[in-house]
Amino acid sequence: MQDSDKFDCIIVGGGVAGLAAAYTLAKANLKILLVERGDWTGAKNVSGGVLWGPTAFDIFPALLNDFSSDCPYERVITHRRLSFMSETSATTFDFKTDNFYKKPYNGIAVLRSRFDKWLGQQVEEAIAESDFAEDSLVATGILVDRLLLEDNKVVGIGAGEDTFSSDCVIIAEGVNSLLTRAVGLQTGYVEAELVGTGIKEVWQFDQEMLEAKFQLEGDKGMSNEFVGCTQGVEGGAFLYTNKDTISLGMVLGLAALREHKKAPHDLLDAFKQHPAIRPILKHGKMVEYSAHVVPVGDIRLVPKKLYMSGAMVVGDAAGLLLNTGKAIEGMNMAMESGRQAAYTVIDAKKRQDYSESFLKSYQERLAETFVLKDMVRFQGAVKFIHNPAMFERYPLFVNTILERAFTVDGKPKKKMTEILPEIIREQNLSYWELLSTAVKGGLNL
Amino acid sequence: MSVSVKDRLITVKNNISKKAHIVVKTEICDTQCPHQCTTYVCPAKCFEIIEQKMRFQYEDCIECGTCLHACDQDAVSWSFPDSGHGVSFKLG
């Protein structure tokens, strides 16, 4: 291969991390190749999904446009609910504000096949405006099956019989990180304890009916997370409103599923039969099923080194996910890591230095952003939530208190000071346990 | 409202390759695995015990990666479908 065919950077994977990197590089006038194995960017991408925070708007300013049609995202999240479920009941914290309806939005509901396709178009436009309109490209339907190595330096990619060379590769291949593992940045086998399985059904409704069901105004939307609905398996459920569909699914700790001998699709079926969920689905049609492994926010999944000579790892491939117990952030972390890797490539090109010692600056940059700062800071939350009582006994406790407090049965009523000790005794809880959980929760969340 | 996995999979477009992208050494599942967890954790039900033997089919796979991480017995050789093959989500 001649040097004229060589790219400044090849990005493997057209998810939000790879697309953020590619866009940043194209805008900075670098010669790039983004390779995606799906038939379009987004074709194989799955999320819950709410994209939180300003990062996406910051990287792709066109997201700030007022869309009259063909809006790349589904709804603006202005309504948040957190529900604690028992087998028969649900207790919900409910928060609604138009303060989240200001650009850049606090959170947007997305369907990745549509959203990432739009991001891909943005990358193509940025390429068309660059000096490399004819040379840079987004290539879809191509599986990258290996990284090309020369003296422990990544010098390009291989896809079947084809090879492409570059000064640098950004690995944005997602959580099933075969290339990252093959070059030794990630361990060969990733423990089930560090990941979860997400499964999701998208249900379609008449749009007006959907808006009436969830009291949605205009393009505002609602996100609802649920705990206690997983039959004791570590994890939870989610319901996000899209334009005329809802995303309904679960994320379940994979080691916990294995240990409890539970099937994710069975747990989702049981959840759909819960009295708080069943009526929502009435008049709806299930239009798409999907599943994907997700990082669970444990820092042990993040490779010690996110770089090597000629390559950097971003997004889910780098295990980046933040679970604060209040929200789960993955896509914004992915996009920020993609942008920071791109900045590093831009500097590396100026210096003509793609060595390991220079690309180390990617990890240093990332450590200065919310991505690694928050992930490190909230490891306590990950451990706090990693408590079997969170998924069954505590949600049951909350629901029992309210059921008993709200019961009117024609008998003389008990005061809360009598109800609480009674339930604590019945459910084999202790004041010490509850107090220490409350304190730990306060400190870690 | 409860839907079988087969009915769920009908909603996903899948251009199935002739070549299996995942290969399972089922003799490991049959002889040394203490949990055979893939028979229940796989969201596409690609693993089944039939006549006391583990059977795997890749055709229903939706490329989620659950078996890649759930199998701790080194029985699953996992990769992505060949270029141009496998699932496409219209919503995702």
PDB file of C-alpha atoms in Angstrom, chain A residues 37 40 43-46 111-114 141-143 176 178 181 189-190 192 197 200-202 254 257-258 261-265 269 272-273 278 281 286-293, chain B residues 1-3 5 7-9 11-13 34-35 37 40-45 62-66 68-72 78-92:
ATOM      1  CA  ARG A  37     -19.924  -3.451  10.426  1.00  0.00           C
ATOM      2  CA  TRP A  40     -25.481   1.967   8.305  1.00  0.00           C
ATOM      3  CA  ALA A  43     -27.858  -0.567  12.363  1.00  0.00           C
ATOM      4  CA  LYS A  44     -26.428  -2.721  15.140  1.00  0.00           C
ATOM      5  CA  ASN A  45     -26.541  -0.205  17.964  1.00  0.00           C
ATOM      6  CA  VAL A  46     -28.770  -0.632  20.982  1.00  0.00           C
ATOM      7  CA  LEU A 111     -33.441   5.238  19.378  1.00  0.00           C
ATOM      8  CA  ARG A 112     -29.934   4.459  18.274  1.00  0.00           C
ATOM      9  CA  SER A 113     -30.607   3.110  14.813  1.00  0.00           C
ATOM     10  CA  ARG A 114     -32.113   6.497  13.903  1.00  0.00           C
ATOM     11  CA  GLY A 141     -21.138  -3.143   6.028  1.00  0.00           C
ATOM     12  CA  ILE A 142     -17.488  -3.969   6.747  1.00  0.00           C
ATOM     13  CA  LEU A 143     -16.311  -6.006   9.699  1.00  0.00           C
ATOM     14  CA  ASN A 176     -17.873  -6.919  22.998  1.00  0.00           C
ATOM     15  CA  LEU A 178     -12.642  -8.365  20.561  1.00  0.00           C
ATOM     16  CA  ARG A 181      -8.762  -7.967  23.895  1.00  0.00           C
ATOM     17  CA  TYR A 189     -11.878 -13.067  29.241  1.00  0.00           C
ATOM     18  CA  VAL A 190     -14.041 -10.384  30.819  1.00  0.00           C
ATOM     19  CA  ALA A 192     -19.646 -11.724  33.913  1.00  0.00           C
ATOM     20  CA  THR A 197     -27.395  -7.951  29.878  1.00  0.00           C
ATOM     21  CA  LYS A 200     -35.645  -4.200  25.445  1.00  0.00           C
ATOM     22  CA  GLU A 201     -38.953  -4.182  23.655  1.00  0.00           C
ATOM     23  CA  VAL A 202     -40.142  -1.140  21.730  1.00  0.00           C
ATOM     24  CA  LEU A 254     -24.977 -11.170  34.224  1.00  0.00           C
ATOM     25  CA  LEU A 257     -28.668 -13.943  36.331  1.00  0.00           C
ATOM     26  CA  ARG A 258     -26.356 -16.935  36.177  1.00  0.00           C
ATOM     27  CA  LYS A 261     -30.875 -19.192  37.175  1.00  0.00           C
ATOM     28  CA  LYS A 262     -33.155 -16.594  35.612  1.00  0.00           C
ATOM     29  CA  ALA A 263     -33.815 -15.834  31.959  1.00  0.00           C
ATOM     30  CA  PRO A 264     -33.857 -12.116  31.104  1.00  0.00           C
ATOM     31  CA  HIS A 265     -36.852 -12.516  28.763  1.00  0.00           C
ATOM     32  CA  ASP A 269     -42.430 -10.881  30.777  1.00  0.00           C
ATOM     33  CA  LYS A 272     -44.946  -6.552  31.884  1.00  0.00           C
ATOM     34  CA  GLN A 273     -47.620  -8.311  33.947  1.00  0.00           C
ATOM     35  CA  ARG A 278     -49.767  -3.963  32.271  1.00  0.00           C
ATOM     36  CA  LEU A 281     -49.176  -1.620  27.206  1.00  0.00           C
ATOM     37  CA  MET A 286     -44.444  -4.668  20.229  1.00  0.00           C
ATOM     38  CA  VAL A 287     -42.461  -3.605  17.159  1.00  0.00           C
ATOM     39  CA  GLU A 288     -38.861  -4.470  17.996  1.00  0.00           C
ATOM     40  CA  TYR A 289     -36.941  -6.679  20.370  1.00  0.00           C
ATOM     41  CA  SER A 290     -33.272  -6.172  21.105  1.00  0.00           C
ATOM     42  CA  ALA A 291     -30.597  -7.130  23.592  1.00  0.00           C
ATOM     43  CA  HIS A 292     -27.047  -6.069  24.330  1.00  0.00           C
ATOM     44  CA  VAL A 293     -24.384  -6.503  26.951  1.00  0.00           C
TER      45      VAL A 293
ATOM     46  CA  MET B   1     -48.792 -10.086  26.623  1.00  0.00           C
ATOM     47  CA  SER B   2     -46.085 -12.532  27.327  1.00  0.00           C
ATOM     48  CA  VAL B   3     -44.394 -13.256  24.043  1.00  0.00           C
ATOM     49  CA  VAL B   5     -38.643 -15.462  22.139  1.00  0.00           C
ATOM     50  CA  ASP B   7     -42.132 -14.198  18.194  1.00  0.00           C
ATOM     51  CA  ARG B   8     -39.881 -11.479  19.543  1.00  0.00           C
ATOM     52  CA  LEU B   9     -37.125 -12.358  17.086  1.00  0.00           C
ATOM     53  CA  THR B  11     -39.304  -8.176  14.776  1.00  0.00           C
ATOM     54  CA  VAL B  12     -35.560  -8.102  14.015  1.00  0.00           C
ATOM     55  CA  LYS B  13     -34.235  -8.102  10.458  1.00  0.00           C
ATOM     56  CA  PRO B  34     -21.635 -26.802  36.481  1.00  0.00           C
ATOM     57  CA  HIS B  35     -24.398 -24.387  35.410  1.00  0.00           C
ATOM     58  CA  CYS B  37     -26.254 -20.985  32.126  1.00  0.00           C
ATOM     59  CA  TYR B  40     -31.349 -19.444  30.202  1.00  0.00           C
ATOM     60  CA  VAL B  41     -29.280 -16.238  29.995  1.00  0.00           C
ATOM     61  CA  CYS B  42     -29.237 -16.029  26.179  1.00  0.00           C
ATOM     62  CA  PRO B  43     -31.970 -13.512  25.200  1.00  0.00           C
ATOM     63  CA  ALA B  44     -32.403 -15.246  21.832  1.00  0.00           C
ATOM     64  CA  LYS B  45     -32.546 -18.801  23.213  1.00  0.00           C
ATOM     65  CA  ILE B  62     -28.874 -10.978  17.850  1.00  0.00           C
ATOM     66  CA  GLU B  63     -25.158 -10.315  18.567  1.00  0.00           C
ATOM     67  CA  CYS B  64     -25.667  -9.133  22.143  1.00  0.00           C
ATOM     68  CA  GLY B  65     -22.538 -10.701  23.680  1.00  0.00           C
ATOM     69  CA  THR B  66     -24.251 -12.335  26.656  1.00  0.00           C
ATOM     70  CA  LEU B  68     -19.320 -14.276  25.420  1.00  0.00           C
ATOM     71  CA  HIS B  69     -19.348 -13.090  29.035  1.00  0.00           C
ATOM     72  CA  ALA B  70     -21.610 -15.662  30.713  1.00  0.00           C
ATOM     73  CA  CYS B  71     -19.610 -18.714  29.675  1.00  0.00           C
ATOM     74  CA  ASP B  72     -16.736 -19.126  32.124  1.00  0.00           C
ATOM     75  CA  TRP B  78     -17.319 -15.669  19.826  1.00  0.00           C
ATOM     76  CA  SER B  79     -17.063 -13.307  16.883  1.00  0.00           C
ATOM     77  CA  PHE B  80     -19.268 -11.023  14.833  1.00  0.00           C
ATOM     78  CA  PRO B  81     -21.057 -12.156  11.669  1.00  0.00           C
ATOM     79  CA  ASP B  82     -19.178 -11.607   8.399  1.00  0.00           C
ATOM     80  CA  SER B  83     -19.350  -8.247   6.658  1.00  0.00           C
ATOM     81  CA  GLY B  84     -22.893  -7.484   5.539  1.00  0.00           C
ATOM     82  CA  HIS B  85     -24.485 -10.172   7.697  1.00  0.00           C
ATOM     83  CA  GLY B  86     -26.382 -10.466  10.950  1.00  0.00           C
ATOM     84  CA  VAL B  87     -29.012  -8.255  12.521  1.00  0.00           C
ATOM     85  CA  SER B  88     -30.113  -4.730  11.628  1.00  0.00           C
ATOM     86  CA  PHE B  89     -32.279  -2.810  14.071  1.00  0.00           C
ATOM     87  CA  LYS B  90     -34.645  -0.283  12.543  1.00  0.00           C
ATOM     88  CA  LEU B  91     -35.100   1.451  15.917  1.00  0.00           C
ATOM     89  CA  GLY B  92     -32.317   0.170  18.169  1.00  0.00           C
TER      90      GLY B  92
END
